[in-house]
mmCIF file of C-alpha atoms and ligand atoms in Angstrom:
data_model
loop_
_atom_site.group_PDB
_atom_site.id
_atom_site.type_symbol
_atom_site.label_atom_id
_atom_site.label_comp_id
_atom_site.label_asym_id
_atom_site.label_seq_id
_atom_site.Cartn_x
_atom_site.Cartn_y
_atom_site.Cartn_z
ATOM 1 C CA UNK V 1 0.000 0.000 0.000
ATOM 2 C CA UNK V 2 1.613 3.432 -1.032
ATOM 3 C CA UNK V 3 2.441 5.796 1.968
ATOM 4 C CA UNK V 4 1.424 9.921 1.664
ATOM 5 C CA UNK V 5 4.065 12.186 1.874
ATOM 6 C CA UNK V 6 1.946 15.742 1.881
ATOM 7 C CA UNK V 7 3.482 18.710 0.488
ATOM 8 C CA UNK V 8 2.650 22.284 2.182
ATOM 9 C CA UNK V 9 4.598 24.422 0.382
ATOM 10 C CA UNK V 10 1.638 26.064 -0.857
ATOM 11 C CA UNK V 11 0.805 27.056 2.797
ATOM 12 C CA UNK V 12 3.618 28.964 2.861
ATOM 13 C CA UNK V 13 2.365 30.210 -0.703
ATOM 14 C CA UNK V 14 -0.899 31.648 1.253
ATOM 15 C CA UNK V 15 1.881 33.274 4.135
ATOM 16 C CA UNK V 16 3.622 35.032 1.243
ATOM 17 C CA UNK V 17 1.005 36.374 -0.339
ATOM 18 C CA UNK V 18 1.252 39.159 2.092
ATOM 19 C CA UNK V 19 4.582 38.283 4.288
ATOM 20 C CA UNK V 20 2.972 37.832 7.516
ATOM 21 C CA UNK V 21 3.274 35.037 9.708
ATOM 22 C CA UNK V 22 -0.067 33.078 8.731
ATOM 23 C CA UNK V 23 -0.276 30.256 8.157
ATOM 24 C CA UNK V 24 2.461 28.740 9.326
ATOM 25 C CA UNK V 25 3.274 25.892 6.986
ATOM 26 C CA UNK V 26 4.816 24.514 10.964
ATOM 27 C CA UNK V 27 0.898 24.393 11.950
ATOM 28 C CA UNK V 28 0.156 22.451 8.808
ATOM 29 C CA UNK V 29 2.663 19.877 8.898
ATOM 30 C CA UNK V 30 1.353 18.679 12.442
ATOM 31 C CA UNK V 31 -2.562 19.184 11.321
ATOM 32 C CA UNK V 32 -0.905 16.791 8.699
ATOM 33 C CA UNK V 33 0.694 13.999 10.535
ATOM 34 C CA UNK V 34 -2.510 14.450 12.965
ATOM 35 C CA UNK V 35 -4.342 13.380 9.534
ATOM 36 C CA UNK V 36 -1.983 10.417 9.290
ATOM 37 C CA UNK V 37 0.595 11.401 7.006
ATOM 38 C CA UNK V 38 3.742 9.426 6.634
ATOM 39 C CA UNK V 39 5.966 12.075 5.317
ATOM 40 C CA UNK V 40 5.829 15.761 5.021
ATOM 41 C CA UNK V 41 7.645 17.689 2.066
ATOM 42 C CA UNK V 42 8.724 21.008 1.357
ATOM 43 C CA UNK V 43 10.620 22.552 -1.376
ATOM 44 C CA UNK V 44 12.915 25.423 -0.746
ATOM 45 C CA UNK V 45 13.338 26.648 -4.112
ATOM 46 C CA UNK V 46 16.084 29.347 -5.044
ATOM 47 C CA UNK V 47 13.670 32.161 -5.131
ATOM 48 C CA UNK V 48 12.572 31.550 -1.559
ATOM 49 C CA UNK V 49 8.791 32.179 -2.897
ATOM 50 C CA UNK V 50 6.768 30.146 -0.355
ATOM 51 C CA UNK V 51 9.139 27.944 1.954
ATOM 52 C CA UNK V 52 11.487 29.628 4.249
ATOM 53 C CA UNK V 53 14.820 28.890 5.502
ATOM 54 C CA UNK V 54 13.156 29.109 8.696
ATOM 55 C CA UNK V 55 10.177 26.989 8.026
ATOM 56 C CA UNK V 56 13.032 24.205 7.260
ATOM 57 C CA UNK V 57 14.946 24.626 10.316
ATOM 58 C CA UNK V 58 12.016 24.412 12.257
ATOM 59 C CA UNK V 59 10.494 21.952 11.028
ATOM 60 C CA UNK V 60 13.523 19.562 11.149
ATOM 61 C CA UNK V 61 12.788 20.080 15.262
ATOM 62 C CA UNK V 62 9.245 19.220 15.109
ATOM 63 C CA UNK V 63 8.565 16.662 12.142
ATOM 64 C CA UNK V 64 7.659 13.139 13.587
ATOM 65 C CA UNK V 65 7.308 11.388 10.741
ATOM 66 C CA UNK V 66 9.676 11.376 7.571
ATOM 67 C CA UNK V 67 10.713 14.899 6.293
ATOM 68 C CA UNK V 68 11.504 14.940 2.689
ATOM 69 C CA UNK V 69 13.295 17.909 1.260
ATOM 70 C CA UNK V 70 12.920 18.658 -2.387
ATOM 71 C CA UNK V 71 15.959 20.765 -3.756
ATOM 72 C CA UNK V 72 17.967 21.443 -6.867
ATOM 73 C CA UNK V 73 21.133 19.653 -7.168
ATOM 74 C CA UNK V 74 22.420 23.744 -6.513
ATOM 75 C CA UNK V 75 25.516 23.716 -4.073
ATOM 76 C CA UNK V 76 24.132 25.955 -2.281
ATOM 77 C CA UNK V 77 20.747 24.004 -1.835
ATOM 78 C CA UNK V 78 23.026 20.264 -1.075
ATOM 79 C CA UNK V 79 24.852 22.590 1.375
ATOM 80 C CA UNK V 80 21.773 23.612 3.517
ATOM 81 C CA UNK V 81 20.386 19.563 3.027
ATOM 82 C CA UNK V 82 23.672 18.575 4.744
ATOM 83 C CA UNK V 83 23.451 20.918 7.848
ATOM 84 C CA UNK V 84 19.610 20.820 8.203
ATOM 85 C CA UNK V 85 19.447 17.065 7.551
ATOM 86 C CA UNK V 86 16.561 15.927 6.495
ATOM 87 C CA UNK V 87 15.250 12.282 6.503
ATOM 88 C CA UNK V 88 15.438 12.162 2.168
ATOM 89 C CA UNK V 89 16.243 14.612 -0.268
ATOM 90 C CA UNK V 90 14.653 15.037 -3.342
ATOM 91 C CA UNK V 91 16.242 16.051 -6.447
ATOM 92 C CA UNK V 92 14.374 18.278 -8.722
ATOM 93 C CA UNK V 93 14.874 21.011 -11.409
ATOM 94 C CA UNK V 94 14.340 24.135 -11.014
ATOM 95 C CA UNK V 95 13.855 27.250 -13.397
ATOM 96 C CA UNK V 96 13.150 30.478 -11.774
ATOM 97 C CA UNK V 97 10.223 31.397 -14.556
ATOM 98 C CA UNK V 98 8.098 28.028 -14.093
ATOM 99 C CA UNK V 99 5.301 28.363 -11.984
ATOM 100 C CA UNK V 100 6.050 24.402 -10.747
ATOM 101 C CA UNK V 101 8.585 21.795 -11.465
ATOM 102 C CA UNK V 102 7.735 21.399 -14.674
ATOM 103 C CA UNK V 103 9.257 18.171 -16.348
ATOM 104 C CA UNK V 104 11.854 15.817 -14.234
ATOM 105 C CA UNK V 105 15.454 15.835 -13.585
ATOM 106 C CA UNK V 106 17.312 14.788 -16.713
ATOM 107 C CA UNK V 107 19.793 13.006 -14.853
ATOM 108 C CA UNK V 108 21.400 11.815 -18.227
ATOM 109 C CA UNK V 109 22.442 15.375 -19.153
ATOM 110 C CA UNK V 110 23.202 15.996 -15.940
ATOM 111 C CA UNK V 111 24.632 13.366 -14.861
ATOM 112 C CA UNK V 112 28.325 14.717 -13.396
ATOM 113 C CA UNK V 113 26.377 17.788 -11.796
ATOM 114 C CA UNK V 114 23.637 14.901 -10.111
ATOM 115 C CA UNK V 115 26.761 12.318 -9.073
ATOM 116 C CA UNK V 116 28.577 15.504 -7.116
ATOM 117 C CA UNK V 117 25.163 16.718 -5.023
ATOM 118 C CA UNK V 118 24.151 12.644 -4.464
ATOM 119 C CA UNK V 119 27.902 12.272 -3.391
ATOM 120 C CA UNK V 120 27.424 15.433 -0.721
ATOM 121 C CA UNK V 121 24.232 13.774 0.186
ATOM 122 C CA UNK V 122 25.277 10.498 0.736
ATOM 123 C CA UNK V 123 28.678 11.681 2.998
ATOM 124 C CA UNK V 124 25.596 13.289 5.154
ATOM 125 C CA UNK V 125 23.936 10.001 5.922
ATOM 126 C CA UNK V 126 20.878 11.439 4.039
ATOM 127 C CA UNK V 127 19.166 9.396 1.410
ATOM 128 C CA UNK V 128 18.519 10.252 -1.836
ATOM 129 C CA UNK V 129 15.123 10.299 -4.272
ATOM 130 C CA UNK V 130 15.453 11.722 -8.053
ATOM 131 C CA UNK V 131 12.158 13.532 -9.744
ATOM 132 C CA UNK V 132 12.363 12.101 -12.819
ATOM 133 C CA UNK V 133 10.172 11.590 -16.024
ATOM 134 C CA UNK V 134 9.536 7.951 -16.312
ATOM 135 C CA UNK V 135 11.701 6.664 -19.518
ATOM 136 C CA UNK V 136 13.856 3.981 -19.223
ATOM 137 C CA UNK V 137 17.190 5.619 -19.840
ATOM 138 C CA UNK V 138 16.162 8.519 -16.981
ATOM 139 C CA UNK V 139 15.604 4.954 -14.768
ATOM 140 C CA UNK V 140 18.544 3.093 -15.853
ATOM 141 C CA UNK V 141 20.690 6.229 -14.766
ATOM 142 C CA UNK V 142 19.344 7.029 -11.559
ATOM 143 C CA UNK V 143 19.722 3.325 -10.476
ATOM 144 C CA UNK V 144 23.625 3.570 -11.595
ATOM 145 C CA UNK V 145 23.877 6.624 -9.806
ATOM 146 C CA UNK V 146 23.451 4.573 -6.828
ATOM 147 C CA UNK V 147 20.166 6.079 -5.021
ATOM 148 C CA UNK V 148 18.005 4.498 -2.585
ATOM 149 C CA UNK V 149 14.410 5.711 -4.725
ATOM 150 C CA UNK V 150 12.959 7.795 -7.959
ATOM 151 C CA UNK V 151 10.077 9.887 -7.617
ATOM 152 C CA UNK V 152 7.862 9.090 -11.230
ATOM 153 C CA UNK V 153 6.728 12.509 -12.204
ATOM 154 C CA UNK V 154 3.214 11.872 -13.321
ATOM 155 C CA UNK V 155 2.178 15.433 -14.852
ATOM 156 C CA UNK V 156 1.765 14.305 -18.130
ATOM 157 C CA UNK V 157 -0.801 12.045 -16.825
ATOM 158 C CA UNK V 158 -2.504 14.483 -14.588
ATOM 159 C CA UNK V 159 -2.651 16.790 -17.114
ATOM 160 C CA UNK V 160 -3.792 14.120 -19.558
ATOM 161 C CA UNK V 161 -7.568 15.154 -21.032
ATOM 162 C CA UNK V 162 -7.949 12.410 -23.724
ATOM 163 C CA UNK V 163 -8.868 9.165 -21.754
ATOM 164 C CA UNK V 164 -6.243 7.708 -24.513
ATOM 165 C CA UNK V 165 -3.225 10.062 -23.334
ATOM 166 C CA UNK V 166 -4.358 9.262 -20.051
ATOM 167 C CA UNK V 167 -3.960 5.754 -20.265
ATOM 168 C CA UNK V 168 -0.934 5.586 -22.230
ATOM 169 C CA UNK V 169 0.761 7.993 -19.502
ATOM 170 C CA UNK V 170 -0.605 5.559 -17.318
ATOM 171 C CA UNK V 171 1.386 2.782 -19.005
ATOM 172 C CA UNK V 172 4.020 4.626 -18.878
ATOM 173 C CA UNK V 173 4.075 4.988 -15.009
ATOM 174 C CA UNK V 174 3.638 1.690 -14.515
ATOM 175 C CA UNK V 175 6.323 0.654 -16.565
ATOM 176 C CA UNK V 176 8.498 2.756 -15.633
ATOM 177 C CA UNK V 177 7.777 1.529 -11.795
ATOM 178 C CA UNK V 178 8.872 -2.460 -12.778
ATOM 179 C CA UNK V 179 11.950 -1.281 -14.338
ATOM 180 C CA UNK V 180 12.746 1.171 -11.341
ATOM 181 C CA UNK V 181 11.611 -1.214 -8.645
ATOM 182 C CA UNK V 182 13.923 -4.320 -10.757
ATOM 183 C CA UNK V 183 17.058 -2.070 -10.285
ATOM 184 C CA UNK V 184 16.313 -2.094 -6.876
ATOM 185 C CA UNK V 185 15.416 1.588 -6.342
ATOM 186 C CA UNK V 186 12.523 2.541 -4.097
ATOM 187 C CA UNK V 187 9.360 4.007 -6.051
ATOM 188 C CA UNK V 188 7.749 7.174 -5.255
ATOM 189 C CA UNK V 189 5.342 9.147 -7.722
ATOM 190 C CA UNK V 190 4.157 12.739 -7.628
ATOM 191 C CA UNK V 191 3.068 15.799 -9.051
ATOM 192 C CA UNK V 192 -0.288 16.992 -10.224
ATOM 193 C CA UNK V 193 -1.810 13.831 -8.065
ATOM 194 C CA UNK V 194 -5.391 15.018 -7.215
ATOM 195 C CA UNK V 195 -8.662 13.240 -5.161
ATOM 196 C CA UNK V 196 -9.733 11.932 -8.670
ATOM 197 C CA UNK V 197 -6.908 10.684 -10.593
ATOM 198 C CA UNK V 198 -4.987 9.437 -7.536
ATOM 199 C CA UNK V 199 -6.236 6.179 -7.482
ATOM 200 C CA UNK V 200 -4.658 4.494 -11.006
ATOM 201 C CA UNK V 201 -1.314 5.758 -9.531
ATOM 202 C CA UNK V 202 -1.886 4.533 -5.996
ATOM 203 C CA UNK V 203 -2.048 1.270 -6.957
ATOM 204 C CA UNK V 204 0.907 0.654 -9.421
ATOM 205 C CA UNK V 205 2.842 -2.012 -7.952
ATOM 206 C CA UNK V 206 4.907 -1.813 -5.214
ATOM 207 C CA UNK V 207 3.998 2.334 -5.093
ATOM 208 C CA UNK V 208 5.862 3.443 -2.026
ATOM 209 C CA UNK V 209 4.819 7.224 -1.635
ATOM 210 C CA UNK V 210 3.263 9.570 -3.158
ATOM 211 C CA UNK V 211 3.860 13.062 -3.222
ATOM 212 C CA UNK V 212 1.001 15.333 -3.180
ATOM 213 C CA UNK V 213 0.325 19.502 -2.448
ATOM 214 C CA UNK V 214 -1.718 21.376 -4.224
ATOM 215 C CA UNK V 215 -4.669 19.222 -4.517
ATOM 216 C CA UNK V 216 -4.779 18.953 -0.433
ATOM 217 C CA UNK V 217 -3.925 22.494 0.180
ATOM 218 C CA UNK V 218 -6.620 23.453 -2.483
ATOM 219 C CA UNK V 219 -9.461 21.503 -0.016
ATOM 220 C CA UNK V 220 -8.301 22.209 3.294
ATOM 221 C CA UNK V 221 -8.777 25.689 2.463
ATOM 222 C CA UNK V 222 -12.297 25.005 0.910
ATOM 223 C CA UNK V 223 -13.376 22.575 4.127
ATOM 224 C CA UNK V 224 -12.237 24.314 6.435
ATOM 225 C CA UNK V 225 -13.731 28.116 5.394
ATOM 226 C CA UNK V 226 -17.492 27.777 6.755
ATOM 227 C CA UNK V 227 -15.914 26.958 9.746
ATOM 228 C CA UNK V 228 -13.449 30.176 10.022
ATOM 229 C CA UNK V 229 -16.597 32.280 8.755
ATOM 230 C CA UNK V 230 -18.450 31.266 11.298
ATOM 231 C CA UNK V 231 -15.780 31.798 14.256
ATOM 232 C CA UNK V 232 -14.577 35.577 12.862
ATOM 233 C CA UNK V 233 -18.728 35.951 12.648
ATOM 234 C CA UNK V 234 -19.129 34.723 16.324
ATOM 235 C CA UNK V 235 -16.467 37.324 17.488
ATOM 236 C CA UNK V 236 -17.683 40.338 15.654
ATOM 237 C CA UNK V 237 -21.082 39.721 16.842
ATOM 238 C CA UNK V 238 -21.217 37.241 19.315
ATOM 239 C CA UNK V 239 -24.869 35.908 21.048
ATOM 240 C CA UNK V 240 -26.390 38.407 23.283
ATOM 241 C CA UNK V 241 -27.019 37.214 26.643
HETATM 242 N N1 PXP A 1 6.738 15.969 -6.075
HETATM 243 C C1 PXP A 1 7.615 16.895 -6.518
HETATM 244 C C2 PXP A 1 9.024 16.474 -6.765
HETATM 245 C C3 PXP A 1 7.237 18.234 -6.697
HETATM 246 O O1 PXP A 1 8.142 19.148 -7.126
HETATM 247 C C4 PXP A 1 5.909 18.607 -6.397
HETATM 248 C C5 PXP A 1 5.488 20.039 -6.553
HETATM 249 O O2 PXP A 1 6.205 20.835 -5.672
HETATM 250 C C6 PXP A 1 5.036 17.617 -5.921
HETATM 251 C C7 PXP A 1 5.464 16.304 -5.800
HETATM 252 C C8 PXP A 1 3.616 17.936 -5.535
HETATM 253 O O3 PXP A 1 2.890 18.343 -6.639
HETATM 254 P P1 PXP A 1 1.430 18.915 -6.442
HETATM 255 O O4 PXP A 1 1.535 20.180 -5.639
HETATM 256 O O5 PXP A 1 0.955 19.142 -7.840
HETATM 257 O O6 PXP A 1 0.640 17.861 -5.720
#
């Protein structure tokens, strides 16, 4: 049965928005393992536009379950990994113009730059995940590159609106899981992974976690606003005696 890493960067997004101190992405991560997740994840991307150094550090202290750290393979960004420690790091790309990781980590290109930050990781004790598309040469490399798991990116399927691109994307995944899970490398999937199209990918075979944000973000804030209504209601006029 796959495990749920949840992803609360975009809680930090809301913060942002107008640099205050709510909400604290902190607060979400424990509403979160309250909920029964088995990992949380945050990315601290260049930029700094939703997760904070801070948000990192402290979290490090107050994370129960696994805490997964998505980064680029950046010096600067393996440097903070190794000091913070986190329990896996996730390789992804990163352009400053995208709006999200867009596409995975071509790990054949960049293979030397990959080998140096895995290397860094490694010396650290922390273990290693690449984001990568899911085509057999971006498998076979990761596996070489000696990591302990590969995150399937599986926008192309989310994104999918033919039921036929769907489906083949599907394929894809699920190929692309044997082959990884044959090398011996530990499968995670994510990105774009929503209450409705989660289900195909949950139950690829031997699916260890999947990584999911926006979709979970996106509801909490939607469940959870008649009830803030109602309290900032109650306080501005509460029941007269
Ligand atoms: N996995 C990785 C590597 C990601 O970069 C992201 C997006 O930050 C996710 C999973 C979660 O994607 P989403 O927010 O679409 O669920």
């Amino acid at each position: 049965m796959a495990t749920l890493g949840v992803n609360i960067d975009h809680v930090a997004t809301l913060r942002q928005a107008r640099r205050t101190v709510e909400p604290d992405p902190v607060w979400a991560a424990a509403l979160a393992e309250l909920g029964g997740a088995d990992a949380i994840t945050v990315h601290l991307r260049e930029d700094r536009r939703h997760i904070q150094d801070r948000d990192l550090e402290v979290l490090r202290q107050t994370v129960q379950v696994k805490l997964n750290l998505e980064g680029a393979i950046a010096p600067e960004m393996v440097a903070i990994a190794c000091r913070v420690k986190p329990d896996q790091v996730t390789l992804v790309p990163e352009r400053r113009e995208e709006i999200t990781t867009e596409g995975g980590l071509d790990v054949v290109t960049h293979r030397a730059a990959t080998a140096a930050a895995i290397r860094r990781l490694h010396d650290a004790g922390i273990a290693v995940s690449l984001f990568i598309d899911p085509s057999p040469p971006q498998i076979e490399c990761s596996a070489e590159l000696g990591v302990e798991a590969v995150e399937l990116h599986t926008g192309t399927y989310a994104n999918a609106t033919a039921d036929g691109d769907r489906a083949a994307s599907l394929l894809d995944l699920a190929r692309g899981g044997a082959l990884a899970r044959s090398a011996g490398l530990t499968l995670n999937a994510g990105h774009g992974l929503t209450y409705r199209n989660v289900t195909p990918i949950a139950r690829i075979d031997g699916m260890h976690e999947l990584n999911i944000g926006h979709s979970i973000v996106a509801r909490a804030v939607l469940v959870g606003f008649t009830q803030a209504v109602r309290e900032m209601r109650a306080i501005i006029s509460p029941a007269q005696p």
